[in-house]
């Protein structure tokens, strides 16, 4: 079965430091990849997505992610974080060969805590 | 604001009771998804409806059921509630999951259910 693994459940980091949140997926078939962000007491919001084309994807709030097919990874990065980036980050995958119905497969989330 | 609305925002009830959560998708979206988010299980896909018909089932308990009405709003019914059902319940919508194209899911703000 397809799965998504977020390798770190919690990532503490100081303000203005760089951060990388790691995500690996299980399948080698064509995939669509997403990062969603959930700020405290809010719903999920799409941060960025990879559908095709350039493997480096830029999203909102200065985040970017790189699709690495050989390593089946889609790690999220930001060169300098702010306190306001404190949130839960979810990696998700949908598989292109899923027929007419694509389900999002979710990772368990990574809690990013930015400290002053 | 994603355009997806959920009511109520908070719900507190007792074990053994039944509740109904309501979701209105974005204008034009035909598909509705329900998710449960709890601390120990993360984000779990429950069920998906497309244009009034059940499309996919995830980890939904038999005590739970859902439907999508002709006006495309959806309700999630939770019965014989247990303490472990306490969670955030999210609804998401997308345009058409069967078109062969990627359709982003837009999430509502969630309903926080507390079972005492």
Short mmCIF file of C-alpha atoms in Angstrom, two decimals:
data_model
loop_
_atom_site.label_atom_id
_atom_site.label_comp_id
_atom_site.label_asym_id
_atom_site.label_seq_id
_atom_site.Cartn_x
_atom_site.Cartn_y
_atom_site.Cartn_z
CA UNK A 1 0.00 0.00 0.00
CA UNK A 2 1.15 3.50 -0.72
CA UNK A 3 2.39 5.46 2.25
CA UNK A 4 3.92 8.77 3.17
CA UNK A 5 6.54 9.11 5.88
CA UNK A 6 7.40 12.36 7.55
CA UNK A 7 10.65 11.57 9.21
CA UNK A 8 10.45 14.11 12.02
CA UNK A 9 7.42 14.52 14.23
CA UNK A 10 8.79 17.68 15.83
CA UNK A 11 11.34 20.20 14.61
CA UNK A 12 12.42 22.99 16.96
CA UNK A 13 14.37 25.79 15.35
CA UNK A 14 15.46 29.33 16.18
CA UNK A 15 14.09 32.31 14.35
CA UNK A 16 15.99 33.22 11.15
CA UNK A 17 17.58 29.77 10.98
CA UNK A 18 17.07 27.51 7.95
CA UNK A 19 14.75 24.54 8.23
CA UNK A 20 14.12 21.32 6.32
CA UNK A 21 11.08 19.13 6.89
CA UNK A 22 11.52 15.69 5.39
CA UNK A 23 8.99 13.63 3.48
CA UNK A 24 9.38 10.29 1.74
CA UNK A 25 6.75 8.35 -0.17
CA UNK A 26 6.59 4.68 -0.97
CA UNK A 27 5.67 4.29 -4.60
CA UNK A 28 7.74 4.65 -7.71
CA UNK A 29 4.82 5.34 -10.04
CA UNK A 30 4.03 8.86 -11.12
CA UNK A 31 2.89 10.96 -8.22
CA UNK A 32 1.55 14.35 -7.35
CA UNK A 33 3.05 15.74 -4.15
CA UNK A 34 1.83 18.37 -1.74
CA UNK A 35 2.71 20.18 1.40
CA UNK A 36 -0.11 21.58 3.51
CA UNK A 37 0.25 23.83 6.54
CA UNK A 38 -2.06 24.00 9.53
CA UNK A 39 -1.68 27.04 11.75
CA UNK A 40 -2.91 26.73 15.33
CA UNK A 41 -6.68 26.40 15.54
CA UNK A 42 -7.12 26.61 11.79
CA UNK A 43 -7.83 24.30 8.87
CA UNK A 44 -5.27 23.05 6.39
CA UNK A 45 -3.95 25.29 3.65
CA UNK A 46 -1.99 24.29 0.56
CA UNK A 47 1.62 25.47 0.82
CA UNK A 48 2.91 24.12 -2.49
CA UNK A 49 2.50 21.28 -4.93
CA UNK A 50 4.45 19.29 -7.49
CA UNK A 51 2.52 18.00 -10.50
CA UNK A 52 5.15 17.92 -13.24
CA UNK A 53 7.99 19.95 -14.71
CA UNK A 54 10.70 21.56 -12.63
CA UNK A 55 11.59 19.52 -9.59
CA UNK A 56 12.08 22.63 -7.48
CA UNK A 57 8.73 24.01 -6.46
CA UNK A 58 8.18 27.36 -4.80
CA UNK A 59 5.22 27.96 -2.53
CA UNK A 60 3.76 30.61 -0.32
CA UNK A 61 5.52 32.29 2.59
CA UNK A 62 9.00 31.65 1.20
CA UNK A 63 8.83 27.87 1.33
CA UNK A 64 10.13 25.60 -1.41
CA UNK A 65 10.37 21.87 -1.94
CA UNK A 66 12.41 19.61 -4.17
CA UNK A 67 11.03 16.50 -5.80
CA UNK A 68 13.63 13.73 -5.95
CA UNK A 69 12.28 10.77 -7.87
CA UNK A 70 15.27 8.49 -7.30
CA UNK A 71 15.04 8.98 -3.54
CA UNK A 72 11.22 9.18 -3.53
CA UNK A 73 11.44 12.32 -1.44
CA UNK A 74 9.80 15.73 -1.36
CA UNK A 75 11.53 17.71 1.38
CA UNK A 76 10.28 21.15 2.37
CA UNK A 77 12.76 23.96 3.01
CA UNK A 78 12.89 27.56 4.07
CA UNK A 79 16.16 29.49 4.29
CA UNK A 80 15.08 31.70 7.20
CA UNK A 81 12.07 30.98 9.39
CA UNK A 82 9.88 33.38 11.33
CA UNK A 83 7.95 32.94 14.53
CA UNK A 84 4.78 32.99 12.41
CA UNK A 85 5.90 29.79 10.65
CA UNK A 86 5.13 27.85 13.82
CA UNK A 87 2.55 25.33 12.63
CA UNK A 88 1.91 21.72 11.72
CA UNK A 89 3.11 20.71 8.26
CA UNK A 90 1.65 17.78 6.35
CA UNK A 91 3.09 16.04 3.34
CA UNK A 92 0.59 14.31 1.06
CA UNK A 93 0.72 12.25 -2.11
CA UNK A 94 -1.79 11.28 -4.74
CA UNK A 95 -0.91 8.67 -7.29
CA UNK A 96 -1.43 9.30 -10.98
CA UNK A 97 -2.37 5.70 -11.72
CA UNK A 98 -5.15 5.65 -9.16
CA UNK A 99 -7.79 5.48 -11.85
CA UNK A 100 -10.67 7.86 -11.82
CA UNK A 101 -10.44 8.55 -8.16
CA UNK A 102 -7.39 10.07 -6.56
CA UNK A 103 -7.07 9.88 -2.82
CA UNK A 104 -4.62 11.92 -0.90
CA UNK A 105 -2.35 9.79 1.25
CA UNK A 106 -1.22 11.82 4.24
CA UNK A 107 1.86 11.85 6.39
CA UNK A 108 1.45 12.12 10.15
CA UNK A 109 2.65 15.70 10.21
CA UNK A 110 5.67 17.60 11.46
CA UNK A 111 5.27 20.17 14.17
CA UNK A 112 7.56 23.12 13.49
CA UNK A 113 8.25 25.25 16.54
CA UNK A 114 10.14 28.47 15.85
CA UNK A 115 11.71 29.95 18.95
CA UNK A 116 12.98 33.50 19.40
CA UNK B 1 -10.84 31.84 3.61
CA UNK B 2 -11.05 28.63 1.57
CA UNK B 3 -14.72 29.00 0.71
CA UNK B 4 -15.59 25.77 2.53
CA UNK B 5 -17.82 26.27 5.56
CA UNK B 6 -18.38 23.91 8.45
CA UNK B 7 -20.85 24.06 11.29
CA UNK B 8 -20.79 23.97 14.19
CA UNK B 9 -17.32 25.15 15.11
CA UNK B 10 -17.38 23.37 18.46
CA UNK B 11 -19.53 20.57 19.76
CA UNK B 12 -19.55 19.10 23.23
CA UNK B 13 -21.63 16.04 23.91
CA UNK B 14 -21.79 12.92 26.04
CA UNK B 15 -20.91 9.32 25.33
CA UNK B 16 -23.63 7.37 23.58
CA UNK B 17 -25.05 10.42 21.88
CA UNK B 18 -25.42 11.19 18.17
CA UNK B 19 -24.28 14.35 16.40
CA UNK B 20 -24.38 15.74 12.88
CA UNK B 21 -21.64 17.83 11.37
CA UNK B 22 -22.37 19.95 8.35
CA UNK B 23 -20.20 21.05 5.44
CA UNK B 24 -20.85 23.37 2.53
CA UNK B 25 -18.30 23.02 -0.28
CA UNK B 26 -16.88 25.82 -2.37
CA UNK B 27 -19.18 27.07 -5.05
CA UNK B 28 -18.79 24.78 -8.07
CA UNK B 29 -17.04 21.96 -6.23
CA UNK B 30 -18.73 18.61 -6.70
CA UNK B 31 -16.66 16.46 -4.39
CA UNK B 32 -16.61 16.51 -0.62
CA UNK B 33 -14.16 14.72 1.65
CA UNK B 34 -14.33 14.13 5.39
CA UNK B 35 -11.28 13.78 7.61
CA UNK B 36 -10.73 13.12 11.28
CA UNK B 37 -7.73 14.60 13.04
CA UNK B 38 -6.75 13.39 16.48
CA UNK B 39 -3.54 13.65 18.46
CA UNK B 40 -2.79 9.95 18.42
CA UNK B 41 -3.89 9.05 14.88
CA UNK B 42 -3.06 12.16 12.89
CA UNK B 43 -5.15 13.08 9.85
CA UNK B 44 -7.35 10.20 8.74
CA UNK B 45 -9.42 10.17 5.58
CA UNK B 46 -12.97 9.02 6.37
CA UNK B 47 -15.10 9.20 3.25
CA UNK B 48 -15.58 11.01 -0.05
CA UNK B 49 -18.71 11.94 -1.94
CA UNK B 50 -18.95 13.10 -5.51
CA UNK B 51 -22.10 14.73 -6.82
CA UNK B 52 -24.27 12.97 -4.28
CA UNK B 53 -22.73 9.52 -4.51
CA UNK B 54 -20.21 7.82 -2.27
CA UNK B 55 -16.90 7.67 -4.09
CA UNK B 56 -14.36 6.31 -1.65
CA UNK B 57 -14.18 5.06 1.91
CA UNK B 58 -11.28 5.34 4.25
CA UNK B 59 -11.00 4.55 7.93
CA UNK B 60 -14.62 5.28 8.72
CA UNK B 61 -16.26 3.41 11.57
CA UNK B 62 -19.61 1.70 11.11
CA UNK B 63 -21.06 4.08 13.73
CA UNK B 64 -20.30 6.94 11.35
CA UNK B 65 -22.13 7.74 8.14
CA UNK B 66 -22.28 10.58 5.68
CA UNK B 67 -24.31 11.83 2.80
CA UNK B 68 -24.20 14.53 0.18
CA UNK B 69 -27.38 16.30 -0.71
CA UNK B 70 -28.61 17.60 -4.09
CA UNK B 71 -27.40 21.09 -3.22
CA UNK B 72 -23.96 19.45 -2.66
CA UNK B 73 -23.69 20.18 1.03
CA UNK B 74 -22.69 17.19 3.11
CA UNK B 75 -23.40 15.90 6.58
CA UNK B 76 -21.33 13.54 8.70
CA UNK B 77 -23.34 11.64 11.28
CA UNK B 78 -21.57 10.19 14.30
CA UNK B 79 -23.55 7.92 16.58
CA UNK B 80 -23.02 5.96 19.81
CA UNK B 81 -20.23 8.35 20.54
CA UNK B 82 -17.22 7.23 22.53
CA UNK B 83 -14.54 9.22 24.31
CA UNK B 84 -12.10 8.28 21.56
CA UNK B 85 -14.23 10.03 18.95
CA UNK B 86 -13.14 13.38 20.35
CA UNK B 87 -11.25 15.00 17.48
CA UNK B 88 -11.21 17.70 14.87
CA UNK B 89 -13.35 16.82 11.88
CA UNK B 90 -12.46 18.50 8.63
CA UNK B 91 -14.36 18.75 5.42
CA UNK B 92 -12.63 19.47 2.13
CA UNK B 93 -13.95 19.98 -1.37
CA UNK B 94 -12.59 19.77 -4.87
CA UNK B 95 -13.99 20.34 -8.32
CA UNK B 96 -14.09 16.92 -9.94
CA UNK B 97 -11.83 14.03 -9.00
CA UNK B 98 -12.71 12.08 -12.12
CA UNK B 99 -11.65 14.51 -14.79
CA UNK B 100 -8.18 13.03 -15.16
CA UNK B 101 -6.67 16.27 -13.96
CA UNK B 102 -5.41 17.20 -10.55
CA UNK B 103 -7.96 18.96 -8.38
CA UNK B 104 -6.77 20.68 -5.25
CA UNK B 105 -8.67 19.99 -2.06
CA UNK B 106 -9.76 23.06 -0.12
CA UNK B 107 -10.27 22.57 3.58
CA UNK B 108 -12.84 24.04 5.89
CA UNK B 109 -11.96 25.33 9.38
CA UNK B 110 -13.10 22.12 11.05
CA UNK B 111 -15.50 21.13 13.80
CA UNK B 112 -13.98 20.32 17.15
CA UNK B 113 -15.92 17.49 18.78
CA UNK B 114 -15.49 16.82 22.47
CA UNK B 115 -17.12 13.72 23.91
CA UNK B 116 -17.38 13.73 27.71
#
